[in-house]
Coordinates of C-alpha atoms and ligand atoms in Angstrom, one line a residue:
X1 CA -14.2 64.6 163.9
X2 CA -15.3 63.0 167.6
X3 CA -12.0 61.3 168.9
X4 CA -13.3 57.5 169.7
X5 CA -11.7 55.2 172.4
X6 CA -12.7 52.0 173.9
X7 CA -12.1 52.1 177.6
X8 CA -12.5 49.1 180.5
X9 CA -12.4 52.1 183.1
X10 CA -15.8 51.9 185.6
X11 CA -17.9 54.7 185.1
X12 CA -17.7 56.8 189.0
X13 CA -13.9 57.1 188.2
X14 CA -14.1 58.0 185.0
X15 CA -12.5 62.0 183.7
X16 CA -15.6 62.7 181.4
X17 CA -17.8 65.6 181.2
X18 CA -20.7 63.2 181.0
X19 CA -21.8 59.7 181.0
X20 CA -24.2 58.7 178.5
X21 CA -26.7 56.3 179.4
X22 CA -29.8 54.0 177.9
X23 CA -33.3 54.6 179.0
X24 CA -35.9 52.4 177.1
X25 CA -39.6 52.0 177.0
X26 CA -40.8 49.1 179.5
X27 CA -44.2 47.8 179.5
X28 CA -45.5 50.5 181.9
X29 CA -42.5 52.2 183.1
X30 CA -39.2 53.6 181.5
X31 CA -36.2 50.6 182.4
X32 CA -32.4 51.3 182.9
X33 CA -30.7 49.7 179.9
X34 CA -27.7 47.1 180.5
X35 CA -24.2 49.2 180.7
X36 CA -25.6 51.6 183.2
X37 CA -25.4 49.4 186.5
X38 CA -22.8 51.3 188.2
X39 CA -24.7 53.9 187.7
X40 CA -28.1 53.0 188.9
X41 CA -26.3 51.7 191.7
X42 CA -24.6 54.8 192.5
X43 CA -28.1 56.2 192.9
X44 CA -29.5 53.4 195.2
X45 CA -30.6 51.3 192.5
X46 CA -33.8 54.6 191.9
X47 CA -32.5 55.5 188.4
X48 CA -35.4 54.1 186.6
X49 CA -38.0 55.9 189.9
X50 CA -35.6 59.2 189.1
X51 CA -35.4 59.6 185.2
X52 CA -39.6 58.6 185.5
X53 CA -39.8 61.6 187.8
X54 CA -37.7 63.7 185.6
X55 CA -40.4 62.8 182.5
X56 CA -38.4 60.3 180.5
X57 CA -40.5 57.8 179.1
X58 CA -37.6 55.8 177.2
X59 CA -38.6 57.1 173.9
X60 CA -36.5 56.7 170.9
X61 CA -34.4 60.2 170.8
X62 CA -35.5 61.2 174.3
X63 CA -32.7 63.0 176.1
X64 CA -33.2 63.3 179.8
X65 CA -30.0 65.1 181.9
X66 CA -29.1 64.9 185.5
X67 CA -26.6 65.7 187.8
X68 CA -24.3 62.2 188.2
X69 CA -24.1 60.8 191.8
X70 CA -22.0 61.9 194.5
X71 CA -19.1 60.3 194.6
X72 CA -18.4 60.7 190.3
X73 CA -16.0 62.6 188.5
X74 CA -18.0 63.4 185.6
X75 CA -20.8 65.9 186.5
X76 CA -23.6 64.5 184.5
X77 CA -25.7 61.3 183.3
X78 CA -27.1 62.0 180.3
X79 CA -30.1 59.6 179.3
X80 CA -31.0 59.1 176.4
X81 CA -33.8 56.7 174.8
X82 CA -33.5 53.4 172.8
X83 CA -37.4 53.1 172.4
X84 CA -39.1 49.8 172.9
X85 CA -37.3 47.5 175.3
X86 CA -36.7 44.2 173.6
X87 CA -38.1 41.1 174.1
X88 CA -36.9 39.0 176.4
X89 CA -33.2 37.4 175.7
X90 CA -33.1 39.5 172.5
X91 CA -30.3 42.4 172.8
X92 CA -31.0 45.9 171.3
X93 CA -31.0 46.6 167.4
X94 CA -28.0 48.4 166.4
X95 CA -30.4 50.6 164.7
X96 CA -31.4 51.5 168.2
X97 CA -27.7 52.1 169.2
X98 CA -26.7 53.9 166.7
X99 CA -29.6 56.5 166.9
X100 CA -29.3 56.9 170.6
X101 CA -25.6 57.4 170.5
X102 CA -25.8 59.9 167.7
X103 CA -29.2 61.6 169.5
X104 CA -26.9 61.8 172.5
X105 CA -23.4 63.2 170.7
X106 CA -26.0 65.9 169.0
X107 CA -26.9 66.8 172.3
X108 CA -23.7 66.7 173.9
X109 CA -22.6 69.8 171.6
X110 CA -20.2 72.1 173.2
X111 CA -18.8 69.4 175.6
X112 CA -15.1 68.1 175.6
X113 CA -15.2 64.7 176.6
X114 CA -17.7 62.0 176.9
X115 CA -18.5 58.4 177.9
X116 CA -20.8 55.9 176.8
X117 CA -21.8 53.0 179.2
X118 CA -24.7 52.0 176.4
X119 CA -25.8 48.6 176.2
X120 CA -23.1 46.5 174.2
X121 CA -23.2 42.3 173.7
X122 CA -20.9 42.2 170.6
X123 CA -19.0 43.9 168.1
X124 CA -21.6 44.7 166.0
X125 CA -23.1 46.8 168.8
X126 CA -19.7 48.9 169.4
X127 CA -19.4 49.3 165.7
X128 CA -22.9 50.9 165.9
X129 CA -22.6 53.1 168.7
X130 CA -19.1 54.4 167.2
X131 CA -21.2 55.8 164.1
X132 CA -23.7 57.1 165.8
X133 CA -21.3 58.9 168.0
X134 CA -19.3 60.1 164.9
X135 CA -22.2 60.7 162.6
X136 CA -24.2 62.4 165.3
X137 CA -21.6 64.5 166.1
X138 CA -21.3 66.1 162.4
X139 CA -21.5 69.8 162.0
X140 CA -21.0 71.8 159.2
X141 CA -19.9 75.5 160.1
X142 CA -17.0 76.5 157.8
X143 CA -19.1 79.3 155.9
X144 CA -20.3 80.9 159.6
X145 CA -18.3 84.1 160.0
X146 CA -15.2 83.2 158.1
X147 CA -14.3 79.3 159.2
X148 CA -13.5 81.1 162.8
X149 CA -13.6 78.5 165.5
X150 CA -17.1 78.0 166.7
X151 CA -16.0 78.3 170.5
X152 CA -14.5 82.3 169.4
X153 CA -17.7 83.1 167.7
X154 CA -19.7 82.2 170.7
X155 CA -21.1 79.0 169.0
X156 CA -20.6 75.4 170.7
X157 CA -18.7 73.1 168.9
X158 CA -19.2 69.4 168.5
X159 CA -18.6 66.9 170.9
X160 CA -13.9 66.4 171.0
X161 CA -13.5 63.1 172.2
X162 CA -16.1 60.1 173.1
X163 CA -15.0 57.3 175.4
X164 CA -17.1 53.4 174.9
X165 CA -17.7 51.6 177.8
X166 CA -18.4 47.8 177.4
X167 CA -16.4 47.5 174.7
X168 CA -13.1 45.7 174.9
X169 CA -9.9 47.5 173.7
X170 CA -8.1 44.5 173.2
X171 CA -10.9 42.3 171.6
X172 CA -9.9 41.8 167.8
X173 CA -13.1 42.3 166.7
X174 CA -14.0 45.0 168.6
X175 CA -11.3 47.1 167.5
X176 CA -11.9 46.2 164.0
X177 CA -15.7 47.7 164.4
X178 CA -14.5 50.6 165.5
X179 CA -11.8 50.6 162.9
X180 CA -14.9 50.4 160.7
X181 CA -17.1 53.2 162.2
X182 CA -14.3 55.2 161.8
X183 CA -13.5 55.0 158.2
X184 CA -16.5 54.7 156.8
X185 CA -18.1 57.8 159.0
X186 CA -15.3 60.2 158.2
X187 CA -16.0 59.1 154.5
X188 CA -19.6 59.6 155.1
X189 CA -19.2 62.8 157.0
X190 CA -16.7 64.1 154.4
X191 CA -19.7 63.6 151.5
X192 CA -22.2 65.4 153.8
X193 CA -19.7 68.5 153.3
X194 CA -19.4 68.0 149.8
X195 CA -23.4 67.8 149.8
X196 CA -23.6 71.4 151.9
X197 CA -20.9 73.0 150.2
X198 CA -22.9 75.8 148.2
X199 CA -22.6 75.2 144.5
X200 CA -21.0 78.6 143.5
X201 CA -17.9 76.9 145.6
X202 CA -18.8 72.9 144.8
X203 CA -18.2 72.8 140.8
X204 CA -17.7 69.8 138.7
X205 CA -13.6 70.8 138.2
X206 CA -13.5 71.3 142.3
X207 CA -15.9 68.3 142.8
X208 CA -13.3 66.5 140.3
X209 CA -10.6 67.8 142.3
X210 CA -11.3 66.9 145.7
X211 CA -12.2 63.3 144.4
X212 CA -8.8 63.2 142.5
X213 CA -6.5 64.2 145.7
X214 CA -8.2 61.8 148.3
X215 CA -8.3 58.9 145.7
X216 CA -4.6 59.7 145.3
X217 CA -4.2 59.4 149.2
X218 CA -6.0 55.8 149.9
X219 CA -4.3 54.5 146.2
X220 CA -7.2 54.8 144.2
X221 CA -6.6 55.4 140.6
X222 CA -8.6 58.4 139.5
X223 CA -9.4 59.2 135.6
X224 CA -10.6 62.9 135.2
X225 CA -12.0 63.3 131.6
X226 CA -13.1 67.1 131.0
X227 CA -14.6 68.6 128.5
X228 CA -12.5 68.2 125.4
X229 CA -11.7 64.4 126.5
X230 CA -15.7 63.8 127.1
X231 CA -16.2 65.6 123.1
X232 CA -13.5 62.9 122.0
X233 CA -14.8 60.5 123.6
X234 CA -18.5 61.3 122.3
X235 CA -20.1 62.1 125.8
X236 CA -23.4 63.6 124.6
X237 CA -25.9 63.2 127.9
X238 CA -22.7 64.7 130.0
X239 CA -22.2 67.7 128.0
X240 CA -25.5 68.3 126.6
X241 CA -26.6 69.0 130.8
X242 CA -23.6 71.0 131.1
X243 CA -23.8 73.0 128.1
X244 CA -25.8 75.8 130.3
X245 CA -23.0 76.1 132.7
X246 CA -19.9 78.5 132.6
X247 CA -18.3 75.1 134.6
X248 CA -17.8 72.5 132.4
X249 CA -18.7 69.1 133.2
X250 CA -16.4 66.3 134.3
X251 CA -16.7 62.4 134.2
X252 CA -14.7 61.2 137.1
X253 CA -13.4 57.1 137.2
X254 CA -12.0 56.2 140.9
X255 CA -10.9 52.8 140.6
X256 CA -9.9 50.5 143.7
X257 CA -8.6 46.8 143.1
X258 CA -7.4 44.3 145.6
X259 CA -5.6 42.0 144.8
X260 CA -7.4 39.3 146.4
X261 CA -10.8 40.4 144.2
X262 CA -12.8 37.9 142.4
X263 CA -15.1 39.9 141.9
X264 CA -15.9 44.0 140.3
X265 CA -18.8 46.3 141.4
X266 CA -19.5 49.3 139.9
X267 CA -20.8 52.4 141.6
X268 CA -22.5 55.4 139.5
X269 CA -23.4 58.5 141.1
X270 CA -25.9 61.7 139.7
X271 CA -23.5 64.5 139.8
X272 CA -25.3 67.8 139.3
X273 CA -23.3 70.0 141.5
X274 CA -26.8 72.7 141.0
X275 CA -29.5 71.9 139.3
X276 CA -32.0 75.5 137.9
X277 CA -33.9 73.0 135.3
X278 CA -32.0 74.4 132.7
X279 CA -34.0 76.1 130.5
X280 CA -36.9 74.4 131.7
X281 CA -36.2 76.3 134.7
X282 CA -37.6 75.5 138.0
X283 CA -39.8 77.9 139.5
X284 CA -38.9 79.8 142.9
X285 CA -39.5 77.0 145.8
X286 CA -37.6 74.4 144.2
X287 CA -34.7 75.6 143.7
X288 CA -33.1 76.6 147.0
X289 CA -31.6 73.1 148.4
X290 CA -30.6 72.2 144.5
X291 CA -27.0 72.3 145.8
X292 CA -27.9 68.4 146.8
X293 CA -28.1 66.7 143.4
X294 CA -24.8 66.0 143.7
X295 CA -25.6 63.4 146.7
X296 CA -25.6 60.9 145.0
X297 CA -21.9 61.2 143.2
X298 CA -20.6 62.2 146.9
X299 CA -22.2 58.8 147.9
X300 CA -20.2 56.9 145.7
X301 CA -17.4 59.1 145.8
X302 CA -17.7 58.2 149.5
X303 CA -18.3 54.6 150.0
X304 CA -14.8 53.8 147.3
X305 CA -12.9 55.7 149.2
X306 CA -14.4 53.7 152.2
X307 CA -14.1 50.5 150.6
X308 CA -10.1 51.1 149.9
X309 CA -8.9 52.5 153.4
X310 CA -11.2 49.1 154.8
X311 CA -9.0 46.8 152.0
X312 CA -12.1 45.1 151.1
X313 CA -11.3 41.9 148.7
X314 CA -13.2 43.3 145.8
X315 CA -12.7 45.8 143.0
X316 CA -14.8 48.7 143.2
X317 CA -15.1 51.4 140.8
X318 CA -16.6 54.5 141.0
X319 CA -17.9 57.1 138.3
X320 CA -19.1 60.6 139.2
X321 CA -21.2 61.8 136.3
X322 CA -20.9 65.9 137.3
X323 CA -22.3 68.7 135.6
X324 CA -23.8 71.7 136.5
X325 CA -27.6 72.3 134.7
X326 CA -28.0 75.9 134.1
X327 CA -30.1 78.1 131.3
X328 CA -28.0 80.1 128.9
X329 CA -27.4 80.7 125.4
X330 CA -25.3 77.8 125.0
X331 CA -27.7 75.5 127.2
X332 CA -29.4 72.8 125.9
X333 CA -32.7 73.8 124.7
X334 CA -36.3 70.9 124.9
X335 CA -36.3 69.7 121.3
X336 CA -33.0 69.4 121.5
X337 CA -31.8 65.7 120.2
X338 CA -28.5 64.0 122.0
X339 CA -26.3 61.6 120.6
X340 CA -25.2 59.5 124.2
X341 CA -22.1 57.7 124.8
X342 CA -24.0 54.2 123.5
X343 CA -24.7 55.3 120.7
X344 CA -28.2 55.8 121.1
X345 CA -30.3 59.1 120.7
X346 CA -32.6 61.2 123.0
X347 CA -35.2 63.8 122.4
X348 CA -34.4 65.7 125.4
X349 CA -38.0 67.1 126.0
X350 CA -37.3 68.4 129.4
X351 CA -33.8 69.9 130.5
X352 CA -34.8 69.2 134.1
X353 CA -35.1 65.8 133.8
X354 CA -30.9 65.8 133.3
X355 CA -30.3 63.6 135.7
X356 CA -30.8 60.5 133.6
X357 CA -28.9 61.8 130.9
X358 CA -25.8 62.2 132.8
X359 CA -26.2 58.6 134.0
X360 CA -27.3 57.3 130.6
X361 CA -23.3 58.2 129.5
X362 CA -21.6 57.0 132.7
X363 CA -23.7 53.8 133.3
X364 CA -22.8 52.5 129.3
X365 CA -18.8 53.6 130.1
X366 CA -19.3 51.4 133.8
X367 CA -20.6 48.7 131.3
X368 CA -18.2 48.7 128.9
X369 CA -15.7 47.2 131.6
X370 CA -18.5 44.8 132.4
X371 CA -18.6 44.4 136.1
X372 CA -20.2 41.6 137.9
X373 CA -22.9 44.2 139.3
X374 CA -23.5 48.1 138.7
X375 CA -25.1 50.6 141.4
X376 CA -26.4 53.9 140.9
X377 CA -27.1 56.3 143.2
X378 CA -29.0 59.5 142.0
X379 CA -31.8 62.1 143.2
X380 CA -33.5 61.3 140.3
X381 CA -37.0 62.2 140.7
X382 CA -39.4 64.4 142.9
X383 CA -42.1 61.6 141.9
X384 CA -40.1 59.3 144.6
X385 CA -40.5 61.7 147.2
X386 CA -44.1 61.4 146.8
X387 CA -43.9 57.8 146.6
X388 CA -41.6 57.1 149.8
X389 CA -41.4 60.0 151.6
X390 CA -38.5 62.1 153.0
X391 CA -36.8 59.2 154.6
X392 CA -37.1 56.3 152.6
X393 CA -34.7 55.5 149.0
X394 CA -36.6 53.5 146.2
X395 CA -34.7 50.6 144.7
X396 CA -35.5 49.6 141.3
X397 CA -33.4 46.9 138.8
X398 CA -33.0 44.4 136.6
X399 CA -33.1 41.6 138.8
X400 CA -35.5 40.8 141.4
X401 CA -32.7 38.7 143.6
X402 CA -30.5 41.4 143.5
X403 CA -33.4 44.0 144.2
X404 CA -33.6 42.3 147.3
X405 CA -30.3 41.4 148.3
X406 CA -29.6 45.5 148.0
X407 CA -32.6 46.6 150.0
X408 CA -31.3 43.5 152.6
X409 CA -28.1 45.4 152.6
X410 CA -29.7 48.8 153.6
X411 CA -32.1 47.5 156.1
X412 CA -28.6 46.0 157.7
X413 CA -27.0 49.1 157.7
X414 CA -30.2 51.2 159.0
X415 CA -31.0 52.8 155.7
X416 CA -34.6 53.3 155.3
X417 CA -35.0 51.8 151.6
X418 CA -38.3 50.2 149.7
X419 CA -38.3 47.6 146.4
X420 CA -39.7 49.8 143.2
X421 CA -41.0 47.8 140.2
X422 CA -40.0 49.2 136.6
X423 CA -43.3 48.4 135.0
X424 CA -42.9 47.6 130.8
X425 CA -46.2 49.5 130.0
X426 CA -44.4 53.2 130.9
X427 CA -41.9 52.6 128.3
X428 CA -43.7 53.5 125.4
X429 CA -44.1 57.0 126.8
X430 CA -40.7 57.8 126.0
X431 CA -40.7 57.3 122.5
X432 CA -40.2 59.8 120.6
X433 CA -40.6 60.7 117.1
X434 CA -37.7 62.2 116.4
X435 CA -35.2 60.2 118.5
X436 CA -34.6 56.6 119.7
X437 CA -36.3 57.2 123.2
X438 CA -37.6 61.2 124.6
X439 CA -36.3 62.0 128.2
X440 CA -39.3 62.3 129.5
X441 CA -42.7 60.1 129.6
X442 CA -46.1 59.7 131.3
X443 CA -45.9 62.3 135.0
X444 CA -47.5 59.1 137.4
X445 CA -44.8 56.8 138.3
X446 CA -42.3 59.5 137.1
X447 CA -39.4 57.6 139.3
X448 CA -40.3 54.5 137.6
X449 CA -40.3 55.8 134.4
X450 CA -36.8 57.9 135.0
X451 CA -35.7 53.9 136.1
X452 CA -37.3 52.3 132.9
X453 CA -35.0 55.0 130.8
X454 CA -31.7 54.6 132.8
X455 CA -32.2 50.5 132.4
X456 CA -31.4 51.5 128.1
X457 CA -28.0 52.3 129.2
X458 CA -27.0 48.9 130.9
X459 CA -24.8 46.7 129.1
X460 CA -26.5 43.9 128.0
X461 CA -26.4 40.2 130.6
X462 CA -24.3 43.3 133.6
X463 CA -27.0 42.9 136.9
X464 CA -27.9 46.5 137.8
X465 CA -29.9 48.2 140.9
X466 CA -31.3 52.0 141.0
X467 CA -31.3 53.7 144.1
X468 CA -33.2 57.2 143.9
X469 CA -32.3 58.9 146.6
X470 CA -34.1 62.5 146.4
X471 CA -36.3 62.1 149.5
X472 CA -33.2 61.2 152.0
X473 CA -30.5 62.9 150.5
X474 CA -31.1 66.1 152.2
X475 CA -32.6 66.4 155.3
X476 CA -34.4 70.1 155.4
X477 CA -36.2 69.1 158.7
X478 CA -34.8 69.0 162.7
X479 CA -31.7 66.7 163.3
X480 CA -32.7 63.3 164.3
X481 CA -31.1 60.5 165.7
X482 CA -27.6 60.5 163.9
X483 CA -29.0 62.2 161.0
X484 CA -28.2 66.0 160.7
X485 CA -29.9 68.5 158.8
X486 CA -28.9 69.6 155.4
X487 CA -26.9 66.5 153.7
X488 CA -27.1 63.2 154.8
X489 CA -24.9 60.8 153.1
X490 CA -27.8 58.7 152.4
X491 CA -26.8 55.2 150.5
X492 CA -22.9 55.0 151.3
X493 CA -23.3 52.6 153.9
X494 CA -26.0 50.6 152.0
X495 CA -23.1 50.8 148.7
X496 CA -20.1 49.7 151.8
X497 CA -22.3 46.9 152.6
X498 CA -22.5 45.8 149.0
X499 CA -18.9 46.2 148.8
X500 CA -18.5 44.1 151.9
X501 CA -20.8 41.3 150.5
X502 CA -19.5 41.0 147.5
X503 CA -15.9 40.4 149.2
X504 CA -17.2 38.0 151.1
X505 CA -18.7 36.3 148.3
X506 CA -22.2 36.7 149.8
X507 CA -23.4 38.8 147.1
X508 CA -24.3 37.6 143.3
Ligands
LIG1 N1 -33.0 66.8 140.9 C1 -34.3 66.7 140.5 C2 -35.1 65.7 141.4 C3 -35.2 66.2 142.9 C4 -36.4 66.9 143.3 C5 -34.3 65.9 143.8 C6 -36.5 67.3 144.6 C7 -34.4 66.2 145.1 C8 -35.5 67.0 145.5 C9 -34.4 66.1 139.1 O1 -33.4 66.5 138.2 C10 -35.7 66.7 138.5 O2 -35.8 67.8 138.3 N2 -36.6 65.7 138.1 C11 -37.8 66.1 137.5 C12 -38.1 65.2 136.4 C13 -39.2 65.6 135.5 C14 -38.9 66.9 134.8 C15 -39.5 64.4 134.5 C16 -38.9 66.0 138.6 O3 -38.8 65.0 139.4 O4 -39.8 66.8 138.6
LIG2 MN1 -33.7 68.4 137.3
LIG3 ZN1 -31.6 66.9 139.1

């Protein structure tokens, strides 16, 4: 990953390739953001006449290059845009940072070193800036001719080593944001590979594996139960999905504890390291970025990890619910009827809709150690892509405070997210006559339905939130702003947050 450093050095003396630089959007013309004064000033004070001339309009994700002034040691100003300049006495939004920093890293592909002189008041803003630079700057190339380098196959590989200006390298808090930006983007970065890792590779036993080994690293205890121990312990929505697959699934239990906690969140993540349909197979067109549904378990995955190298003060656990949901003899067949971990059964009318039933079992085991809070994090339902879009999560729960104190986390973080309701009258189209509840129920409001059924598997009194993630989790546009395409890592930093408020004691 992009090296970060915080550095006091002025910007014309400065050993960089480039220096990055804010443009945003004035009232008629495009304005030099704060950071960039030596700069402008190397030019004559014409930056803003310049960059105008050159076409920039200050729009969020413009990047506008041009040869640094005489005089510098880096060769090259690179702006790049922050949209809408803020109101008077109001500073940027570290929204706005932190896609103009990742916009620029993208950009900055196949250079060594650069540095950015973007507008910074506090430490909020470095810590912003940091993972855009870091998230920006992700690439995924391992499976392009054989892992070789990217520079010896003629490719460009991502920006080395990133240099803040502004910041202050001896400021506590400063260092601590970038402390931050660090650990939670290589977490974040490392679920995006788990996320593009092509499922022949990305099983449940090697998703199980790599969870095991890094928990084992940042002193996380990690429970693997495979298939004989999920049998035993009576697992039926876990291995009736996985029953298809020649990989058998896995229910994985990464738990962090402080010993300053007060408090226990639980984190549950979809798992479904490819998901055909089962033998309700999907058709051709809706199957090819099905290596994703596992987003949701790398988010968790993810943000525990996160939440134990940052040494938050509140227990965290995380359960990855994997299988793999593929048609074969021994698959589960619609008509089939589960017996679940509670206890309860399910008519499982439609072996796509597996999701739930792999969350059904790991969201009654979270219960069982009844945590102040559980979060789940799934791609759940191509209803909430209709609903939302491509960018935005829907959050559903139990509890309206807690609905909004989640999609008040994500909006903090930058995460694109929208309150769901769980309305009662779509329950009764999952009963079923055979079973206690069917998998499936009325097609409009299919996400709230798939919601309504997971809520049957939350302990009784435990506050609970849904996050279905299926539009954001994989990204099959361009890049933008510090999003990449393929895998996002949609929701960790929304689920770090949590953690963070929780600590803090801000949270429930
Ligand atoms: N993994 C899919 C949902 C999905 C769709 C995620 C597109 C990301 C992109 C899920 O398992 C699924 O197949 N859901 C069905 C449920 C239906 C059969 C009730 C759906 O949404 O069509
Ligand atoms: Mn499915
Ligand atoms: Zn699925």
């Amino acid at each position: 990953m992009t090296a970060l450093t915080l550095s006091t050095a002025a910007a014309p003396g400065l050993r960089a390739d480039a220096i990055v630089i804010g443009v945003a959007k004035g009232a008629k013309n495009p304005v030099v953001a704060p950071g960039a004064e030596a700069v402008d000033k190397a030019y004559g004070g014409s930056l803003a006449g310049v960059l105008e001339t050159l076409g920039a309009s200050g729009a969020e994700g413009e990047v506008t290059k041009l040869p640094a002034p005489s005089g510098f040691k880096a060769p090259l100003v690179l702006a790049v845009g922050l949209g809408a300049e803020p109101e008077k006495d109001a500073g940027y939004a570290a929204e706005s940072l932190r896609k103009a920093a990742g916009a620029a890293a993208r950009a900055l592909t196949g250079t060594k070193k650069a540095a950015f002189a973007l507008p910074v008041t506090d430490a909020a803003d470095v810590g912003a800036i940091g993972e855009g630079v870091l998230l920006g700057a992700y690439s995924f190339d391992v499976y392009k001719e054989n892992g070789k380098d990217p520079k010896e196959r003629n490719g460009k590989a991502p920006l080395a080593e990133a240099a803040l200006l502004g910041a202050r390298p001896r400021d506590k808090e400063h260092k601590a944001a970038v402390e931050r930006a660090v650990a939670v983007a290589e977490e974040l970065n490392r679920a995006r590979d788990l996320i593009n890792t092509p499922p022949n590779d990305l099983n449940p036993e090697a998703f199980a594996a790599i969870a095991s080994a890094a928990a084992k690293e940042h002193g996380i205890k990690v429970q693997v139960l495979d298939v004989k121990a999920l049998e035993k312990g009576g697992y039926g929505g876990i291995l009736g999905v996985g029953a298809g697959s020649a990989s058998g699934p896995r229910l994985v239990k990464l738990s962090y504890t402080s010993s300053k906690a007060k408090k226990h969140l639980a984190f549950v993540g979809k798992g479904i390291t490819y998901d055909s349909g089962g033998i309700s197979l999907k058709p051709a067109g809706h199957n090819e970025t099905m290596k994703c549904d596992m987003s949701g378990a790398a988010a968790v995955f993810a943000a525990v990890v996160a939440a134990a190298r940052l040494g938050l003060e509140v227990n965290v656990t995380g359960w990855l619910a994997l299988a793999e949901n593929m048609p074969s003899g021994s698959a589960t067949r619609p008509g089939d009827v589960l017996r679940m971990y509670s206890g309860k059964t399910v008519e499982v009318l439609n072996t796509d809709a597996e999701g739930r039933l792999v969350l059904a079992d790991a969201l009654w085991a979270a219960s069982q150690e009844k945590p102040d809070a559980i979060v789940d994090v799934a791609t759940l339902t191509g209803a909430m892509m209709l609903a939302l879009g491509s960018r935005t999560f829907g959050i559903m729960a139990n509890d309206d405070a807690f609905r909004s104190a989640v999609h008040e986390a994500a909006e903090e973080v930058g995460e694109p997210a929208w309150p769901m309701p769980l309305p009662e009258h779509l329950r009764k189209g999952m009963d079923s006559p055979t079973a206690d509840i069917a998998n499936m129920g009325e097609r409009m409001g299919g996400g709230l339905v798939a919601g309504l059924f997971l809520r049957e598997f939350v302990g009784e009194g435990i506050t609970w939130a849904h996050l279905d993630i299926a539009g954001p989790a994989f990204n099959e546009g361009g890049p933008f702003g510090y999003t990449p395409k393929g895998g996002t890592g949609t929701a960790v930093r929304t689920l770090v947050r949590l953690a963070e408020l929780t600590a803090a004691g801000d949270l429930g």
